[in-house]
Amino acid sequence: MCFSSSDDSCGILYILKDSGILGAKPVNFSMEQNKQLSDAGDLLKDPSQYRRLVGRLIYLTITQPDIMYSVYMLSRFMHAPRKLHIEDVLHVLRYLKGALGQGLFFSSQNDMSLRDFCDSNWAGCPMTRRSTTGYCVFLGSSFVS
């Protein structure tokens, strides 16, 4: 039962129910390791469901940074999603089903020290040869960006 509209577990359950996979089996990872998404395959006849689900996943990355890379990869195909891409979105949702109750915790007491980390993949995209960079910033023990 959801007690507030800001509860992420409620949001995830709502998305699972809306997408019709509430009864699906959870998976352990949001995306297969070394998975390469491409422009190959049949286009979706109606890309609105794909765009709606990816938009919801983008919102969830605020408190679920573990799906950030998967959502980034999937959001690159918003203009022309393929049938394989919607399957990958549903895979991320199945991962979130298994990760209910997990996410970021923002403590009210911390030491106010600022720490940051970054990582990059130089020319890692096989299609565009673009680089991928990610970072995170902590204020004390709380993730802020």
Short mmCIF file of N, CA, C and O in Angstrom, two decimals, residues 26-137:
data_model
loop_
_atom_site.label_atom_id
_atom_site.label_comp_id
_atom_site.label_asym_id
_atom_site.label_seq_id
_atom_site.Cartn_x
_atom_site.Cartn_y
_atom_site.Cartn_z
N PRO A 26 11.18 -11.01 -11.76
CA PRO A 26 12.27 -10.02 -11.67
C PRO A 26 13.58 -10.57 -12.22
O PRO A 26 13.79 -11.78 -12.28
N VAL A 27 14.47 -9.67 -12.62
CA VAL A 27 15.82 -10.04 -13.07
C VAL A 27 16.83 -9.34 -12.17
O VAL A 27 16.50 -8.39 -11.45
N ASN A 28 18.08 -9.82 -12.21
CA ASN A 28 19.11 -9.31 -11.29
C ASN A 28 19.88 -8.10 -11.79
O ASN A 28 20.50 -7.40 -11.00
N PHE A 29 19.87 -7.85 -13.11
CA PHE A 29 20.63 -6.74 -13.66
C PHE A 29 19.75 -5.91 -14.59
O PHE A 29 18.90 -6.45 -15.29
N SER A 30 20.00 -4.60 -14.63
CA SER A 30 19.16 -3.73 -15.45
C SER A 30 19.45 -3.88 -16.93
O SER A 30 18.59 -3.59 -17.76
N MET A 31 20.66 -4.30 -17.28
CA MET A 31 21.00 -4.52 -18.68
C MET A 31 22.13 -5.55 -18.73
O MET A 31 22.98 -5.57 -17.84
N GLU A 32 22.13 -6.37 -19.76
CA GLU A 32 23.18 -7.36 -19.91
C GLU A 32 24.53 -6.67 -20.06
O GLU A 32 24.63 -5.62 -20.68
N GLN A 33 25.55 -7.28 -19.49
CA GLN A 33 26.89 -6.72 -19.58
C GLN A 33 27.35 -6.72 -21.03
O GLN A 33 27.13 -7.67 -21.76
N ASN A 34 27.97 -5.64 -21.45
CA ASN A 34 28.50 -5.45 -22.81
C ASN A 34 27.42 -5.50 -23.89
O ASN A 34 27.72 -5.78 -25.04
N LYS A 35 26.18 -5.21 -23.53
CA LYS A 35 25.11 -5.18 -24.52
C LYS A 35 25.28 -3.95 -25.41
O LYS A 35 25.48 -2.85 -24.92
N GLN A 36 25.18 -4.16 -26.70
CA GLN A 36 25.31 -3.08 -27.67
C GLN A 36 23.96 -2.86 -28.34
O GLN A 36 23.49 -3.74 -29.06
N LEU A 37 23.33 -1.73 -28.10
CA LEU A 37 22.07 -1.40 -28.76
C LEU A 37 22.39 -0.79 -30.11
O LEU A 37 23.36 -0.07 -30.27
N SER A 38 21.53 -1.07 -31.10
CA SER A 38 21.79 -0.56 -32.44
C SER A 38 20.49 -0.10 -33.09
O SER A 38 19.40 -0.26 -32.55
N ASP A 39 20.63 0.46 -34.29
CA ASP A 39 19.49 0.92 -35.07
C ASP A 39 18.88 -0.19 -35.93
O ASP A 39 18.01 0.08 -36.74
N ALA A 40 19.33 -1.42 -35.77
CA ALA A 40 18.82 -2.53 -36.57
C ALA A 40 17.51 -3.05 -36.00
O ALA A 40 17.23 -2.94 -34.81
N GLY A 41 16.68 -3.61 -36.85
CA GLY A 41 15.42 -4.20 -36.41
C GLY A 41 14.22 -3.40 -36.87
O GLY A 41 14.34 -2.33 -37.48
N ASP A 42 13.04 -3.95 -36.59
CA ASP A 42 11.79 -3.32 -37.01
C ASP A 42 11.43 -2.15 -36.10
O ASP A 42 11.54 -2.25 -34.87
N LEU A 43 10.99 -1.06 -36.70
CA LEU A 43 10.53 0.10 -35.94
C LEU A 43 9.22 -0.24 -35.23
O LEU A 43 8.42 -1.04 -35.73
N LEU A 44 8.99 0.39 -34.09
CA LEU A 44 7.71 0.26 -33.41
C LEU A 44 6.66 1.02 -34.20
O LEU A 44 6.91 2.13 -34.68
N LYS A 45 5.47 0.45 -34.32
CA LYS A 45 4.39 1.12 -35.04
C LYS A 45 3.92 2.35 -34.27
O LYS A 45 3.60 3.37 -34.85
N ASP A 46 3.86 2.23 -32.94
CA ASP A 46 3.46 3.35 -32.09
C ASP A 46 4.52 3.56 -31.01
O ASP A 46 4.54 2.85 -30.01
N PRO A 47 5.43 4.51 -31.23
CA PRO A 47 6.53 4.71 -30.27
C PRO A 47 6.12 5.43 -28.99
O PRO A 47 6.95 5.62 -28.11
N SER A 48 4.87 5.80 -28.84
CA SER A 48 4.46 6.59 -27.67
C SER A 48 4.64 5.81 -26.36
O SER A 48 5.03 6.38 -25.34
N GLN A 49 4.38 4.49 -26.36
CA GLN A 49 4.56 3.70 -25.13
C GLN A 49 6.03 3.67 -24.75
O GLN A 49 6.38 3.84 -23.58
N TYR A 50 6.90 3.48 -25.72
CA TYR A 50 8.34 3.48 -25.46
C TYR A 50 8.78 4.81 -24.85
O TYR A 50 9.47 4.84 -23.84
N ARG A 51 8.35 5.89 -25.46
CA ARG A 51 8.74 7.22 -24.98
C ARG A 51 8.19 7.50 -23.59
O ARG A 51 8.89 8.09 -22.75
N ARG A 52 6.97 7.06 -23.32
CA ARG A 52 6.38 7.26 -21.99
C ARG A 52 7.15 6.47 -20.93
O ARG A 52 7.49 7.00 -19.88
N LEU A 53 7.49 5.21 -21.23
CA LEU A 53 8.20 4.38 -20.26
C LEU A 53 9.62 4.90 -20.02
O LEU A 53 10.08 4.96 -18.87
N VAL A 54 10.32 5.29 -21.08
CA VAL A 54 11.67 5.82 -20.90
C VAL A 54 11.62 7.14 -20.13
O VAL A 54 12.45 7.39 -19.26
N GLY A 55 10.62 7.97 -20.39
CA GLY A 55 10.46 9.21 -19.62
C GLY A 55 10.25 8.93 -18.15
O GLY A 55 10.82 9.62 -17.29
N ARG A 56 9.48 7.92 -17.83
CA ARG A 56 9.28 7.54 -16.43
C ARG A 56 10.56 7.00 -15.81
O ARG A 56 10.85 7.27 -14.64
N LEU A 57 11.31 6.25 -16.58
CA LEU A 57 12.59 5.74 -16.08
C LEU A 57 13.58 6.88 -15.83
O LEU A 57 14.35 6.84 -14.87
N ILE A 58 13.57 7.88 -16.69
CA ILE A 58 14.43 9.05 -16.47
C ILE A 58 14.11 9.69 -15.13
O ILE A 58 15.01 10.04 -14.36
N TYR A 59 12.84 9.82 -14.83
CA TYR A 59 12.43 10.38 -13.53
C TYR A 59 12.94 9.51 -12.38
O TYR A 59 13.40 10.01 -11.36
N LEU A 60 12.86 8.19 -12.53
CA LEU A 60 13.29 7.29 -11.46
C LEU A 60 14.79 7.31 -11.21
O LEU A 60 15.25 6.91 -10.14
N THR A 61 15.59 7.77 -12.18
CA THR A 61 17.04 7.79 -11.98
C THR A 61 17.46 8.74 -10.87
O THR A 61 18.58 8.65 -10.38
N ILE A 62 16.57 9.63 -10.44
CA ILE A 62 16.89 10.54 -9.35
C ILE A 62 17.21 9.76 -8.08
O ILE A 62 18.17 10.06 -7.37
N THR A 63 16.41 8.74 -7.80
CA THR A 63 16.64 7.94 -6.59
C THR A 63 17.10 6.52 -6.89
O THR A 63 17.35 5.75 -5.97
N GLN A 64 17.21 6.15 -8.15
CA GLN A 64 17.67 4.82 -8.56
C GLN A 64 18.84 4.99 -9.53
O GLN A 64 18.73 4.69 -10.72
N PRO A 65 19.99 5.48 -9.05
CA PRO A 65 21.11 5.72 -9.98
C PRO A 65 21.67 4.45 -10.60
O PRO A 65 22.38 4.51 -11.59
N ASP A 66 21.30 3.29 -10.08
CA ASP A 66 21.79 2.03 -10.64
C ASP A 66 21.23 1.76 -12.04
O ASP A 66 21.77 0.94 -12.77
N ILE A 67 20.17 2.45 -12.42
CA ILE A 67 19.61 2.27 -13.77
C ILE A 67 20.03 3.39 -14.72
O ILE A 67 19.61 3.41 -15.87
N MET A 68 20.87 4.29 -14.25
CA MET A 68 21.23 5.47 -15.03
C MET A 68 21.83 5.11 -16.39
O MET A 68 21.42 5.65 -17.41
N TYR A 69 22.79 4.21 -16.42
CA TYR A 69 23.43 3.87 -17.69
C TYR A 69 22.44 3.21 -18.65
O TYR A 69 22.40 3.55 -19.84
N SER A 70 21.63 2.29 -18.15
CA SER A 70 20.65 1.61 -19.00
C SER A 70 19.66 2.60 -19.59
O SER A 70 19.34 2.55 -20.78
N VAL A 71 19.19 3.53 -18.76
CA VAL A 71 18.23 4.53 -19.23
C VAL A 71 18.88 5.47 -20.24
O VAL A 71 18.27 5.83 -21.24
N TYR A 72 20.13 5.81 -20.00
CA TYR A 72 20.86 6.65 -20.96
C TYR A 72 20.92 5.97 -22.33
O TYR A 72 20.65 6.57 -23.36
N MET A 73 21.29 4.69 -22.31
CA MET A 73 21.40 3.95 -23.57
C MET A 73 20.04 3.87 -24.28
O MET A 73 19.96 4.05 -25.49
N LEU A 74 18.98 3.62 -23.53
CA LEU A 74 17.64 3.49 -24.13
C LEU A 74 17.10 4.84 -24.61
O LEU A 74 16.38 4.90 -25.60
N SER A 75 17.45 5.92 -23.92
CA SER A 75 16.92 7.23 -24.30
C SER A 75 17.53 7.73 -25.61
O SER A 75 16.98 8.63 -26.24
N ARG A 76 18.62 7.15 -26.04
CA ARG A 76 19.24 7.54 -27.32
C ARG A 76 18.37 7.15 -28.51
O ARG A 76 18.60 7.64 -29.62
N PHE A 77 17.38 6.28 -28.31
CA PHE A 77 16.56 5.81 -29.41
C PHE A 77 15.12 6.33 -29.34
O PHE A 77 14.22 5.75 -29.91
N MET A 78 14.92 7.44 -28.64
CA MET A 78 13.58 8.00 -28.49
C MET A 78 12.99 8.41 -29.84
O MET A 78 11.79 8.34 -30.05
N HIS A 79 13.80 8.85 -30.77
CA HIS A 79 13.31 9.33 -32.07
C HIS A 79 12.79 8.20 -32.95
O HIS A 79 11.86 8.40 -33.72
N ALA A 80 13.40 7.01 -32.85
CA ALA A 80 12.98 5.88 -33.70
C ALA A 80 13.23 4.56 -32.96
O ALA A 80 14.15 3.82 -33.29
N PRO A 81 12.41 4.27 -31.94
CA PRO A 81 12.63 3.03 -31.18
C PRO A 81 12.28 1.78 -31.98
O PRO A 81 11.39 1.79 -32.83
N ARG A 82 12.99 0.73 -31.71
CA ARG A 82 12.80 -0.57 -32.37
C ARG A 82 12.14 -1.54 -31.41
O ARG A 82 12.07 -1.30 -30.20
N LYS A 83 11.68 -2.67 -31.93
CA LYS A 83 11.04 -3.68 -31.09
C LYS A 83 12.00 -4.22 -30.04
O LYS A 83 11.61 -4.49 -28.91
N LEU A 84 13.26 -4.35 -30.39
CA LEU A 84 14.25 -4.81 -29.42
C LEU A 84 14.44 -3.82 -28.28
O LEU A 84 14.72 -4.20 -27.15
N HIS A 85 14.29 -2.53 -28.57
CA HIS A 85 14.47 -1.50 -27.54
C HIS A 85 13.35 -1.57 -26.49
O HIS A 85 13.62 -1.39 -25.30
N ILE A 86 12.11 -1.80 -26.92
CA ILE A 86 11.02 -1.89 -25.94
C ILE A 86 11.22 -3.11 -25.05
O ILE A 86 10.90 -3.09 -23.87
N GLU A 87 11.78 -4.18 -25.60
CA GLU A 87 12.09 -5.36 -24.78
C GLU A 87 13.13 -5.02 -23.72
O GLU A 87 13.04 -5.49 -22.58
N ASP A 88 14.10 -4.18 -24.08
CA ASP A 88 15.12 -3.76 -23.11
C ASP A 88 14.52 -2.86 -22.03
O ASP A 88 14.92 -2.92 -20.87
N VAL A 89 13.57 -2.01 -22.40
CA VAL A 89 12.88 -1.17 -21.41
C VAL A 89 12.14 -2.06 -20.42
O VAL A 89 12.20 -1.85 -19.20
N LEU A 90 11.45 -3.07 -20.93
CA LEU A 90 10.71 -3.98 -20.05
C LEU A 90 11.68 -4.77 -19.16
O LEU A 90 11.35 -5.08 -18.01
N HIS A 91 12.87 -5.04 -19.66
CA HIS A 91 13.90 -5.71 -18.85
C HIS A 91 14.30 -4.82 -17.67
O HIS A 91 14.44 -5.30 -16.54
N VAL A 92 14.49 -3.52 -17.92
CA VAL A 92 14.83 -2.59 -16.84
C VAL A 92 13.70 -2.55 -15.81
O VAL A 92 13.94 -2.54 -14.60
N LEU A 93 12.46 -2.56 -16.28
CA LEU A 93 11.32 -2.55 -15.36
C LEU A 93 11.29 -3.83 -14.52
O LEU A 93 10.98 -3.78 -13.32
N ARG A 94 11.63 -4.96 -15.12
CA ARG A 94 11.69 -6.21 -14.37
C ARG A 94 12.81 -6.16 -13.33
O ARG A 94 12.68 -6.70 -12.24
N TYR A 95 13.90 -5.47 -13.65
CA TYR A 95 14.97 -5.28 -12.66
C TYR A 95 14.46 -4.44 -11.49
O TYR A 95 14.71 -4.76 -10.33
N LEU A 96 13.75 -3.37 -11.81
CA LEU A 96 13.23 -2.50 -10.75
C LEU A 96 12.24 -3.25 -9.85
O LEU A 96 12.16 -2.97 -8.66
N LYS A 97 11.51 -4.18 -10.42
CA LYS A 97 10.58 -4.98 -9.61
C LYS A 97 11.35 -5.75 -8.53
O LYS A 97 10.92 -5.83 -7.39
N GLY A 98 12.50 -6.28 -8.91
CA GLY A 98 13.33 -7.01 -7.95
C GLY A 98 14.08 -6.10 -6.99
O GLY A 98 14.58 -6.55 -5.97
N ALA A 99 14.15 -4.82 -7.31
CA ALA A 99 14.90 -3.87 -6.48
C ALA A 99 13.98 -2.95 -5.69
O ALA A 99 14.41 -1.88 -5.25
N LEU A 100 12.72 -3.34 -5.51
CA LEU A 100 11.79 -2.50 -4.73
C LEU A 100 12.34 -2.29 -3.33
O LEU A 100 12.86 -3.21 -2.71
N GLY A 101 12.23 -1.09 -2.82
CA GLY A 101 12.73 -0.78 -1.49
C GLY A 101 14.19 -0.38 -1.46
O GLY A 101 14.69 0.05 -0.44
N GLN A 102 14.88 -0.55 -2.59
CA GLN A 102 16.27 -0.12 -2.67
C GLN A 102 16.30 1.25 -3.33
O GLN A 102 15.39 1.64 -4.03
N GLY A 103 17.34 1.97 -3.11
CA GLY A 103 17.48 3.29 -3.69
C GLY A 103 18.33 4.16 -2.79
O GLY A 103 18.99 3.66 -1.87
N LEU A 104 18.32 5.43 -3.02
CA LEU A 104 19.14 6.34 -2.24
C LEU A 104 18.45 6.73 -0.94
O LEU A 104 17.24 6.91 -0.88
N PHE A 105 19.25 6.85 0.09
CA PHE A 105 18.77 7.29 1.39
C PHE A 105 19.43 8.64 1.68
O PHE A 105 20.66 8.75 1.62
N PHE A 106 18.65 9.63 1.96
CA PHE A 106 19.18 10.95 2.27
C PHE A 106 19.15 11.16 3.77
O PHE A 106 18.09 11.38 4.35
N SER A 107 20.31 11.07 4.42
CA SER A 107 20.41 11.19 5.87
C SER A 107 20.29 12.65 6.31
O SER A 107 20.78 13.55 5.64
N SER A 108 19.65 12.84 7.43
CA SER A 108 19.53 14.20 7.97
C SER A 108 20.79 14.62 8.72
O SER A 108 20.97 15.79 9.01
N GLN A 109 21.65 13.67 9.00
CA GLN A 109 22.90 13.98 9.71
C GLN A 109 24.07 13.47 8.89
O GLN A 109 24.18 12.29 8.61
N ASN A 110 24.94 14.40 8.48
CA ASN A 110 26.15 14.01 7.77
C ASN A 110 27.26 14.99 8.09
O ASN A 110 27.04 16.03 8.71
N ASP A 111 28.46 14.69 7.64
CA ASP A 111 29.64 15.50 7.99
C ASP A 111 29.89 16.67 7.05
O ASP A 111 30.87 17.39 7.22
N MET A 112 29.07 16.87 6.06
CA MET A 112 29.14 18.01 5.12
C MET A 112 30.44 18.06 4.32
O MET A 112 30.85 19.12 3.88
N SER A 113 31.09 16.92 4.11
CA SER A 113 32.26 16.91 3.24
C SER A 113 31.80 16.58 1.82
O SER A 113 30.92 15.77 1.61
N LEU A 114 32.41 17.24 0.86
CA LEU A 114 32.04 17.08 -0.54
C LEU A 114 33.03 16.12 -1.22
O LEU A 114 34.24 16.32 -1.16
N ARG A 115 32.50 15.05 -1.83
CA ARG A 115 33.33 14.07 -2.54
C ARG A 115 32.71 13.84 -3.91
O ARG A 115 31.50 13.86 -4.06
N ASP A 116 33.58 13.59 -4.90
CA ASP A 116 33.06 13.29 -6.23
C ASP A 116 33.90 12.21 -6.90
O ASP A 116 35.06 12.00 -6.56
N PHE A 117 33.27 11.50 -7.83
CA PHE A 117 33.89 10.42 -8.57
C PHE A 117 33.44 10.53 -10.02
O PHE A 117 32.32 10.95 -10.29
N CYS A 118 34.30 10.12 -10.94
CA CYS A 118 33.89 10.11 -12.35
C CYS A 118 34.53 8.93 -13.06
O CYS A 118 35.52 8.37 -12.61
N ASP A 119 33.93 8.56 -14.19
CA ASP A 119 34.44 7.49 -15.03
C ASP A 119 34.08 7.83 -16.47
O ASP A 119 33.11 8.54 -16.72
N SER A 120 34.87 7.35 -17.39
CA SER A 120 34.57 7.63 -18.80
C SER A 120 34.96 6.43 -19.66
O SER A 120 35.77 5.60 -19.27
N ASN A 121 34.35 6.37 -20.82
CA ASN A 121 34.59 5.32 -21.80
C ASN A 121 34.89 6.04 -23.11
O ASN A 121 33.98 6.50 -23.78
N TRP A 122 36.15 6.15 -23.45
CA TRP A 122 36.58 6.92 -24.62
C TRP A 122 36.14 6.22 -25.90
O TRP A 122 36.51 5.10 -26.17
N ALA A 123 35.30 6.89 -26.70
CA ALA A 123 34.82 6.40 -28.00
C ALA A 123 34.19 5.02 -27.88
O ALA A 123 34.38 4.15 -28.71
N GLY A 124 33.41 4.80 -26.83
CA GLY A 124 32.85 3.49 -26.53
C GLY A 124 31.61 3.11 -27.32
O GLY A 124 31.26 1.94 -27.39
N CYS A 125 30.93 4.07 -27.93
CA CYS A 125 29.74 3.74 -28.70
C CYS A 125 30.16 3.22 -30.07
O CYS A 125 30.84 3.93 -30.82
N PRO A 126 29.77 1.98 -30.43
CA PRO A 126 30.22 1.42 -31.71
C PRO A 126 29.60 2.10 -32.93
O PRO A 126 30.16 2.02 -34.01
N MET A 127 28.46 2.78 -32.75
CA MET A 127 27.80 3.41 -33.90
C MET A 127 28.34 4.81 -34.16
O MET A 127 28.61 5.18 -35.29
N THR A 128 28.49 5.61 -33.11
CA THR A 128 28.87 7.02 -33.29
C THR A 128 30.30 7.31 -32.86
O THR A 128 30.79 8.40 -33.12
N ARG A 129 30.94 6.35 -32.18
CA ARG A 129 32.29 6.52 -31.63
C ARG A 129 32.34 7.65 -30.60
O ARG A 129 33.39 8.23 -30.34
N ARG A 130 31.21 7.97 -30.02
CA ARG A 130 31.17 8.99 -28.98
C ARG A 130 31.62 8.40 -27.65
O ARG A 130 31.50 7.21 -27.40
N SER A 131 32.07 9.26 -26.79
CA SER A 131 32.51 8.85 -25.47
C SER A 131 31.34 8.92 -24.49
O SER A 131 30.40 9.69 -24.69
N THR A 132 31.42 8.11 -23.46
CA THR A 132 30.41 8.11 -22.40
C THR A 132 31.10 8.48 -21.10
O THR A 132 32.15 7.92 -20.78
N THR A 133 30.54 9.44 -20.38
CA THR A 133 31.11 9.87 -19.12
C THR A 133 30.02 9.87 -18.06
O THR A 133 28.88 10.22 -18.33
N GLY A 134 30.39 9.48 -16.87
CA GLY A 134 29.46 9.51 -15.75
C GLY A 134 30.16 10.05 -14.52
O GLY A 134 31.38 9.97 -14.39
N TYR A 135 29.39 10.61 -13.62
CA TYR A 135 29.97 11.14 -12.38
C TYR A 135 28.94 11.06 -11.27
O TYR A 135 27.74 10.91 -11.52
N CYS A 136 29.42 11.14 -10.06
CA CYS A 136 28.52 11.25 -8.91
C CYS A 136 29.17 12.15 -7.87
O CYS A 136 30.39 12.19 -7.73
N VAL A 137 28.35 12.88 -7.14
CA VAL A 137 28.81 13.81 -6.12
C VAL A 137 28.07 13.49 -4.83
O VAL A 137 26.85 13.30 -4.83
#
